[in-house]
PDB file of C-alpha atoms in Angstrom:
ATOM      1  CA  GLN A  86      11.619  11.212  -0.429  1.00 82.00           C
ATOM      2  CA  SER A  87       8.651   9.756  -2.315  1.00 86.00           C
ATOM      3  CA  VAL A  88       8.763   9.071  -6.032  1.00 91.00           C
ATOM      4  CA  LEU A  89       5.241  10.587  -6.340  1.00 96.00           C
ATOM      5  CA  THR A  90       4.557  14.159  -4.956  1.00 97.00           C
ATOM      6  CA  GLN A  91       1.407  15.000  -3.023  1.00 97.00           C
ATOM      7  CA  PRO A  92       0.732  18.076  -0.887  1.00 97.00           C
ATOM      8  CA  PRO A  93       1.397  17.411   2.723  1.00 97.00           C
ATOM      9  CA  SER A  94      -2.027  18.757   3.829  1.00 97.00           C
ATOM     10  CA  VAL A  95      -5.334  20.133   2.517  1.00 97.00           C
ATOM     11  CA  SER A  96      -8.323  21.315   4.495  1.00 96.00           C
ATOM     12  CA  ALA A  97     -11.782  22.449   3.777  1.00 96.00           C
ATOM     13  CA  ALA A  98     -15.058  23.008   5.653  1.00 96.00           C
ATOM     14  CA  PRO A  99     -17.858  20.220   5.811  1.00 96.00           C
ATOM     15  CA  GLY A 100     -19.895  20.100   2.690  1.00 97.00           C
ATOM     16  CA  GLN A 101     -17.223  21.633   0.582  1.00 97.00           C
ATOM     17  CA  LYS A 102     -15.024  20.149  -2.213  1.00 97.00           C
ATOM     18  CA  VAL A 103     -11.383  19.404  -2.067  1.00 97.00           C
ATOM     19  CA  THR A 104      -8.705  18.053  -4.444  1.00 98.00           C
ATOM     20  CA  ILE A 105      -5.560  16.253  -3.863  1.00 98.00           C
ATOM     21  CA  SER A 106      -2.796  16.225  -6.609  1.00 98.00           C
ATOM     22  CA  CYS A 107      -0.222  13.445  -7.267  1.00 98.00           C
ATOM     23  CA  SER A 108       2.652  14.241  -9.655  1.00 97.00           C
ATOM     24  CA  GLY A 109       4.900  11.697 -11.186  1.00 96.00           C
ATOM     25  CA  SER A 110       6.852  11.088 -14.376  1.00 96.00           C
ATOM     26  CA  SER A 111       6.512   9.298 -17.758  1.00 95.00           C
ATOM     27  CA  SER A 112       8.036   6.037 -16.081  1.00 94.00           C
ATOM     28  CA  ASN A 113       5.254   5.753 -13.543  1.00 96.00           C
ATOM     29  CA  ILE A 114       1.942   7.813 -13.705  1.00 96.00           C
ATOM     30  CA  GLY A 115       2.572   8.559 -17.354  1.00 95.00           C
ATOM     31  CA  ASN A 116       2.638   4.824 -18.312  1.00 94.00           C
ATOM     32  CA  ASN A 117       0.290   3.071 -15.668  1.00 95.00           C
ATOM     33  CA  TYR A 118      -3.023   3.333 -14.037  1.00 96.00           C
ATOM     34  CA  VAL A 119      -3.133   5.297 -10.720  1.00 97.00           C
ATOM     35  CA  SER A 120      -4.899   4.118  -7.477  1.00 97.00           C
ATOM     36  CA  TRP A 121      -5.730   5.955  -4.335  1.00 98.00           C
ATOM     37  CA  TYR A 122      -5.854   4.686  -0.780  1.00 98.00           C
ATOM     38  CA  GLN A 123      -7.606   6.194   2.361  1.00 98.00           C
ATOM     39  CA  GLN A 124      -6.021   5.537   5.748  1.00 98.00           C
ATOM     40  CA  LEU A 125      -8.270   6.606   8.625  1.00 97.00           C
ATOM     41  CA  PRO A 126      -6.484   7.094  12.027  1.00 94.00           C
ATOM     42  CA  GLY A 127      -5.018   4.006  13.388  1.00 94.00           C
ATOM     43  CA  THR A 128      -6.248   1.637  10.566  1.00 97.00           C
ATOM     44  CA  ALA A 129      -4.896   0.004   7.506  1.00 97.00           C
ATOM     45  CA  PRO A 130      -4.976   1.533   4.217  1.00 98.00           C
ATOM     46  CA  LYS A 131      -8.143   1.085   2.176  1.00 97.00           C
ATOM     47  CA  LEU A 132      -8.689   1.208  -1.766  1.00 97.00           C
ATOM     48  CA  LEU A 133     -10.601   4.302  -2.682  1.00 98.00           C
ATOM     49  CA  ILE A 134     -10.040   4.659  -6.465  1.00 98.00           C
ATOM     50  CA  TYR A 135      -8.413   2.306  -8.945  1.00 97.00           C
ATOM     51  CA  ASP A 136      -7.614   2.533 -12.632  1.00 96.00           C
ATOM     52  CA  ASN A 137      -7.440   6.213 -12.447  1.00 96.00           C
ATOM     53  CA  ASN A 138     -11.189   6.737 -11.868  1.00 97.00           C
ATOM     54  CA  LYS A 139     -13.030   3.726 -10.940  1.00 97.00           C
ATOM     55  CA  ARG A 140     -14.527   3.206  -7.473  1.00 97.00           C
ATOM     56  CA  PRO A 141     -14.749  -0.161  -5.670  1.00 96.00           C
ATOM     57  CA  SER A 142     -18.111  -1.340  -4.512  1.00 95.00           C
ATOM     58  CA  GLY A 143     -19.281   0.724  -1.380  1.00 95.00           C
ATOM     59  CA  ILE A 144     -17.217   3.748  -2.084  1.00 97.00           C
ATOM     60  CA  PRO A 145     -19.636   6.754  -2.485  1.00 97.00           C
ATOM     61  CA  ASP A 146     -19.546   8.830  -5.697  1.00 95.00           C
ATOM     62  CA  ARG A 147     -18.457  11.773  -3.675  1.00 97.00           C
ATOM     63  CA  PHE A 148     -14.956  10.297  -4.316  1.00 98.00           C
ATOM     64  CA  SER A 149     -13.596  10.667  -7.929  1.00 98.00           C
ATOM     65  CA  GLY A 150     -10.297  10.290  -9.499  1.00 97.00           C
ATOM     66  CA  SER A 151      -8.818  11.693 -12.864  1.00 97.00           C
ATOM     67  CA  LYS A 152      -5.320  11.351 -14.657  1.00 97.00           C
ATOM     68  CA  SER A 153      -3.755  13.570 -17.218  1.00 96.00           C
ATOM     69  CA  GLY A 154      -0.176  12.926 -18.417  1.00 96.00           C
ATOM     70  CA  THR A 155       2.042  12.320 -15.555  1.00 97.00           C
ATOM     71  CA  SER A 156      -0.388  13.869 -12.837  1.00 97.00           C
ATOM     72  CA  ALA A 157      -3.458  12.467 -11.137  1.00 98.00           C
ATOM     73  CA  THR A 158      -6.119  13.959  -9.006  1.00 98.00           C
ATOM     74  CA  LEU A 159      -8.366  12.837  -6.137  1.00 98.00           C
ATOM     75  CA  GLY A 160     -11.574  14.838  -5.707  1.00 98.00           C
ATOM     76  CA  ILE A 161     -13.959  14.650  -2.655  1.00 98.00           C
ATOM     77  CA  THR A 162     -17.186  16.588  -2.655  1.00 97.00           C
ATOM     78  CA  GLY A 163     -19.610  17.101   0.153  1.00 97.00           C
ATOM     79  CA  LEU A 164     -16.897  16.761   2.819  1.00 97.00           C
ATOM     80  CA  GLN A 165     -17.910  15.020   5.861  1.00 96.00           C
ATOM     81  CA  THR A 166     -15.838  14.850   9.198  1.00 95.00           C
ATOM     82  CA  GLY A 167     -15.530  11.121   8.698  1.00 95.00           C
ATOM     83  CA  ASP A 168     -13.411  11.895   5.450  1.00 97.00           C
ATOM     84  CA  GLU A 169     -10.613  13.097   7.802  1.00 97.00           C
ATOM     85  CA  ALA A 170      -7.631  10.757   6.879  1.00 97.00           C
ATOM     86  CA  ASP A 171      -4.456  10.446   5.055  1.00 98.00           C
ATOM     87  CA  TYR A 172      -4.718   9.667   1.466  1.00 98.00           C
ATOM     88  CA  TYR A 173      -2.075   8.231  -0.707  1.00 98.00           C
ATOM     89  CA  CYS A 174      -1.541   7.820  -4.499  1.00 98.00           C
ATOM     90  CA  GLY A 175       0.029   4.859  -5.890  1.00 97.00           C
ATOM     91  CA  THR A 176       1.163   3.391  -9.073  1.00 97.00           C
ATOM     92  CA  TRP A 177       3.939   1.149 -10.646  1.00 95.00           C
ATOM     93  CA  ASP A 178       7.285   2.138 -12.011  1.00 93.00           C
ATOM     94  CA  SER A 179       8.932  -0.927 -13.925  1.00 90.00           C
ATOM     95  CA  SER A 180       8.565  -3.730 -11.582  1.00 89.00           C
ATOM     96  CA  ASP A 181       8.184  -1.537  -8.292  1.00 93.00           C
ATOM     97  CA  VAL A 182       5.298   0.006  -6.748  1.00 94.00           C
ATOM     98  CA  VAL A 183       5.524   3.652  -5.796  1.00 96.00           C
ATOM     99  CA  PHE A 184       3.463   5.688  -3.492  1.00 97.00           C
ATOM    100  CA  GLY A 185       3.062   9.480  -2.921  1.00 97.00           C
ATOM    101  CA  GLY A 186       4.084  10.875   0.422  1.00 97.00           C
ATOM    102  CA  GLY A 187       0.416  11.235   1.706  1.00 97.00           C
ATOM    103  CA  THR A 188      -2.028  13.995   1.982  1.00 98.00           C
ATOM    104  CA  LYS A 189      -3.606  14.623   5.396  1.00 98.00           C
ATOM    105  CA  LEU A 190      -7.091  15.950   5.027  1.00 97.00           C
ATOM    106  CA  THR A 191      -8.620  18.168   7.692  1.00 97.00           C
ATOM    107  CA  VAL A 192     -12.357  18.916   7.691  1.00 96.00           C
ATOM    108  CA  LEU A 193     -12.593  22.162   9.550  1.00 88.00           C
TER     109      LEU A 193
ATOM    110  CA  GLU B  71     -14.975 -12.913   2.283  1.00 94.00           C
ATOM    111  CA  VAL B  72     -11.322 -12.082   1.673  1.00 96.00           C
ATOM    112  CA  GLN B  73      -9.072 -11.643   4.851  1.00 97.00           C
ATOM    113  CA  LEU B  74      -5.536 -11.000   5.364  1.00 98.00           C
ATOM    114  CA  VAL B  75      -4.194 -11.469   8.919  1.00 98.00           C
ATOM    115  CA  GLU B  76      -0.481 -10.656   9.606  1.00 97.00           C
ATOM    116  CA  SER B  77       1.533 -11.950  12.624  1.00 97.00           C
ATOM    117  CA  GLY B  78       5.149 -12.254  13.672  1.00 97.00           C
ATOM    118  CA  GLY B  79       6.022  -8.656  14.535  1.00 96.00           C
ATOM    119  CA  GLY B  80       7.858  -7.604  17.554  1.00 97.00           C
ATOM    120  CA  LEU B  81      11.096  -6.200  19.241  1.00 98.00           C
ATOM    121  CA  VAL B  82      14.104  -7.337  17.673  1.00 98.00           C
ATOM    122  CA  GLN B  83      17.805  -6.116  18.060  1.00 97.00           C
ATOM    123  CA  PRO B  84      19.733  -4.618  15.296  1.00 97.00           C
ATOM    124  CA  GLY B  85      21.176  -7.195  12.919  1.00 97.00           C
ATOM    125  CA  GLY B  86      18.611  -9.700  14.023  1.00 98.00           C
ATOM    126  CA  SER B  87      16.030 -11.559  11.950  1.00 98.00           C
ATOM    127  CA  LEU B  88      12.170 -12.003  12.079  1.00 98.00           C
ATOM    128  CA  ARG B  89       9.658 -13.771   9.848  1.00 98.00           C
ATOM    129  CA  LEU B  90       6.345 -12.314   9.185  1.00 98.00           C
ATOM    130  CA  SER B  91       3.416 -14.404   8.262  1.00 98.00           C
ATOM    131  CA  CYS B  92       0.163 -13.264   6.440  1.00 98.00           C
ATOM    132  CA  ALA B  93      -2.652 -15.901   6.659  1.00 98.00           C
ATOM    133  CA  ALA B  94      -5.180 -15.522   3.679  1.00 98.00           C
ATOM    134  CA  SER B  95      -8.776 -16.680   3.518  1.00 97.00           C
ATOM    135  CA  GLY B  96     -11.407 -16.334   0.984  1.00 96.00           C
ATOM    136  CA  PHE B  97      -8.989 -16.690  -1.995  1.00 96.00           C
ATOM    137  CA  THR B  98      -5.796 -18.653  -3.061  1.00 96.00           C
ATOM    138  CA  VAL B  99      -2.425 -16.884  -2.211  1.00 96.00           C
ATOM    139  CA  SER B 100      -0.701 -19.056  -4.879  1.00 94.00           C
ATOM    140  CA  SER B 101      -2.941 -17.804  -7.750  1.00 94.00           C
ATOM    141  CA  ASN B 102      -2.603 -14.354  -6.928  1.00 94.00           C
ATOM    142  CA  TYR B 103       0.039 -11.496  -6.815  1.00 95.00           C
ATOM    143  CA  MET B 104       0.948 -10.607  -3.053  1.00 96.00           C
ATOM    144  CA  SER B 105       2.724  -7.774  -1.772  1.00 97.00           C
ATOM    145  CA  TRP B 106       4.249  -6.324   1.531  1.00 98.00           C
ATOM    146  CA  VAL B 107       4.025  -2.637   2.188  1.00 98.00           C
ATOM    147  CA  ARG B 108       5.449  -0.943   5.313  1.00 98.00           C
ATOM    148  CA  GLN B 109       4.890   2.304   7.235  1.00 98.00           C
ATOM    149  CA  ALA B 110       7.417   3.730   9.544  1.00 97.00           C
ATOM    150  CA  PRO B 111       5.901   5.636  12.574  1.00 96.00           C
ATOM    151  CA  GLY B 112       4.399   8.790  11.487  1.00 95.00           C
ATOM    152  CA  LYS B 113       5.542   8.184   7.792  1.00 96.00           C
ATOM    153  CA  GLY B 114       3.932   7.194   4.594  1.00 96.00           C
ATOM    154  CA  LEU B 115       3.532   3.994   2.802  1.00 97.00           C
ATOM    155  CA  GLU B 116       6.673   2.338   1.426  1.00 97.00           C
ATOM    156  CA  TRP B 117       6.342  -0.673  -0.897  1.00 97.00           C
ATOM    157  CA  VAL B 118       8.642  -3.507   0.205  1.00 98.00           C
ATOM    158  CA  SER B 119       8.248  -6.583  -2.149  1.00 97.00           C
ATOM    159  CA  VAL B 120       5.900  -8.497  -4.531  1.00 96.00           C
ATOM    160  CA  ILE B 121       5.618 -12.113  -5.456  1.00 96.00           C
ATOM    161  CA  TYR B 122       3.912 -12.956  -8.771  1.00 94.00           C
ATOM    162  CA  SER B 123       1.531 -15.899  -9.112  1.00 93.00           C
ATOM    163  CA  GLY B 124       4.314 -17.648 -11.084  1.00 93.00           C
ATOM    164  CA  GLY B 125       6.785 -17.147  -8.303  1.00 94.00           C
ATOM    165  CA  SER B 126       8.818 -14.064  -9.555  1.00 94.00           C
ATOM    166  CA  THR B 127       9.837 -11.859  -6.884  1.00 96.00           C
ATOM    167  CA  TYR B 128      10.807  -8.186  -6.774  1.00 95.00           C
ATOM    168  CA  TYR B 129      12.194  -6.033  -3.801  1.00 96.00           C
ATOM    169  CA  ALA B 130      12.648  -2.326  -2.958  1.00 96.00           C
ATOM    170  CA  ASP B 131      16.186  -1.224  -3.121  1.00 95.00           C
ATOM    171  CA  SER B 132      16.167  -0.608   0.672  1.00 96.00           C
ATOM    172  CA  VAL B 133      15.600  -4.145   1.404  1.00 98.00           C
ATOM    173  CA  LYS B 134      17.084  -6.084  -1.496  1.00 97.00           C
ATOM    174  CA  GLY B 135      19.627  -8.948  -0.257  1.00 97.00           C
ATOM    175  CA  ARG B 136      18.064  -8.782   3.223  1.00 98.00           C
ATOM    176  CA  PHE B 137      14.478  -9.584   2.875  1.00 98.00           C
ATOM    177  CA  THR B 138      12.788 -12.665   1.278  1.00 98.00           C
ATOM    178  CA  ILE B 139       9.285 -12.943   0.251  1.00 98.00           C
ATOM    179  CA  SER B 140       7.727 -16.313  -0.179  1.00 97.00           C
ATOM    180  CA  ARG B 141       4.415 -18.379   0.234  1.00 97.00           C
ATOM    181  CA  HIS B 142       3.360 -21.795   1.574  1.00 96.00           C
ATOM    182  CA  ASN B 143       0.667 -22.979  -0.836  1.00 93.00           C
ATOM    183  CA  SER B 144      -1.003 -25.504   1.432  1.00 94.00           C
ATOM    184  CA  LYS B 145      -1.099 -23.103   4.265  1.00 97.00           C
ATOM    185  CA  ASN B 146      -2.335 -20.383   2.013  1.00 97.00           C
ATOM    186  CA  THR B 147       0.029 -18.044   3.701  1.00 98.00           C
ATOM    187  CA  LEU B 148       2.556 -15.405   2.554  1.00 98.00           C
ATOM    188  CA  TYR B 149       5.924 -14.636   4.387  1.00 98.00           C
ATOM    189  CA  LEU B 150       8.409 -11.929   4.710  1.00 98.00           C
ATOM    190  CA  GLN B 151      11.853 -13.356   5.918  1.00 98.00           C
ATOM    191  CA  MET B 152      13.808 -10.242   7.286  1.00 98.00           C
ATOM    192  CA  ASN B 153      17.504 -10.396   8.112  1.00 98.00           C
ATOM    193  CA  SER B 154      20.226  -8.030   9.029  1.00 98.00           C
ATOM    194  CA  LEU B 155      17.513  -5.799  10.570  1.00 98.00           C
ATOM    195  CA  ARG B 156      18.305  -2.048  10.854  1.00 98.00           C
ATOM    196  CA  ALA B 157      16.643   0.666  12.958  1.00 97.00           C
ATOM    197  CA  GLU B 158      15.205   2.113   9.715  1.00 97.00           C
ATOM    198  CA  ASP B 159      13.325  -1.080   9.197  1.00 98.00           C
ATOM    199  CA  THR B 160      11.106  -0.340  12.242  1.00 98.00           C
ATOM    200  CA  ALA B 161       7.440  -0.071  10.860  1.00 98.00           C
ATOM    201  CA  VAL B 162       4.049  -1.477  10.590  1.00 98.00           C
ATOM    202  CA  TYR B 163       4.148  -4.157   7.909  1.00 98.00           C
ATOM    203  CA  TYR B 164       1.199  -4.673   5.894  1.00 98.00           C
ATOM    204  CA  CYS B 165       0.418  -7.645   3.507  1.00 98.00           C
ATOM    205  CA  ALA B 166      -1.833  -6.633   0.649  1.00 98.00           C
ATOM    206  CA  ARG B 167      -3.157  -8.438  -2.479  1.00 97.00           C
ATOM    207  CA  VAL B 168      -2.595  -7.153  -5.860  1.00 94.00           C
ATOM    208  CA  ALA B 169      -5.962  -7.167  -7.743  1.00 91.00           C
ATOM    209  CA  ALA B 170      -4.698  -8.628 -11.028  1.00 86.00           C
ATOM    210  CA  ALA B 171      -1.323  -9.160 -12.912  1.00 84.00           C
ATOM    211  CA  PRO B 172       0.784  -5.867 -12.302  1.00 83.00           C
ATOM    212  CA  PRO B 173       0.713  -3.230 -12.955  1.00 85.00           C
ATOM    213  CA  SER B 174      -2.488  -3.279 -10.709  1.00 88.00           C
ATOM    214  CA  TYR B 175      -3.863  -1.880  -7.518  1.00 94.00           C
ATOM    215  CA  PHE B 176      -4.086  -3.287  -3.925  1.00 96.00           C
ATOM    216  CA  ASP B 177      -7.657  -4.379  -3.314  1.00 96.00           C
ATOM    217  CA  TYR B 178      -7.175  -5.950   0.069  1.00 97.00           C
ATOM    218  CA  TRP B 179      -4.956  -5.066   3.057  1.00 98.00           C
ATOM    219  CA  GLY B 180      -4.288  -6.869   6.294  1.00 98.00           C
ATOM    220  CA  GLN B 181      -4.422  -5.026   9.623  1.00 97.00           C
ATOM    221  CA  GLY B 182      -0.624  -4.768   9.993  1.00 98.00           C
ATOM    222  CA  THR B 183       2.152  -6.103  12.341  1.00 98.00           C
ATOM    223  CA  LEU B 184       4.597  -3.773  14.081  1.00 98.00           C
ATOM    224  CA  VAL B 185       8.265  -4.563  13.774  1.00 98.00           C
ATOM    225  CA  THR B 186      10.532  -2.618  16.133  1.00 98.00           C
ATOM    226  CA  VAL B 187      14.334  -2.875  15.760  1.00 98.00           C
ATOM    227  CA  SER B 188      16.001  -1.468  18.732  1.00 96.00           C
ATOM    228  CA  SER B 189      18.714  -2.477  21.215  1.00 95.00           C
TER     229      SER B 189
END
């Protein structure tokens, strides 16, 4: 069982918007930045959002992140079929890294 | 260009040992914080270990006492020595660079190497 809680799956139609939640506690999300990773089928994870809401170079502004208290949210607008992937939130808890269980995004 | 290339995975019997390597290019391993993250088949990401630039090391409870993270400065390579392997250690193992002093995010990941523990 993962320390951070994510919904197992979300789905939406192309062009629509979807949000993925990540819930933790005061010892992890409540006191640290959250990052988000995208894992396309058969590939390694890739950084999508860091420091709660910053996008690395090359990540389109369709992807956004936010944090409030002990929860974080990833938002994706203008959904494309290429966005179908597993999405993971991550942060630190003391000297350990903790991840969410992952959310599978299906673009219908 | 930053690159991380893992190697050393394979099939090993329960109780056996394996050493994974992660060859880095485009940056200096010893000046950075480096980590191992694994993913069991069909499962999510699980953090395994981290080594700080100063040499401090930390481990997930599930591998503490069995796995050792280290680095070879002149080879610019990160290692994970895995002993007393169990079936539940079967996973793809990724090395990843921590972008800055922890707590921070993983900005680069390798392609992964598969470890299968089975008789």
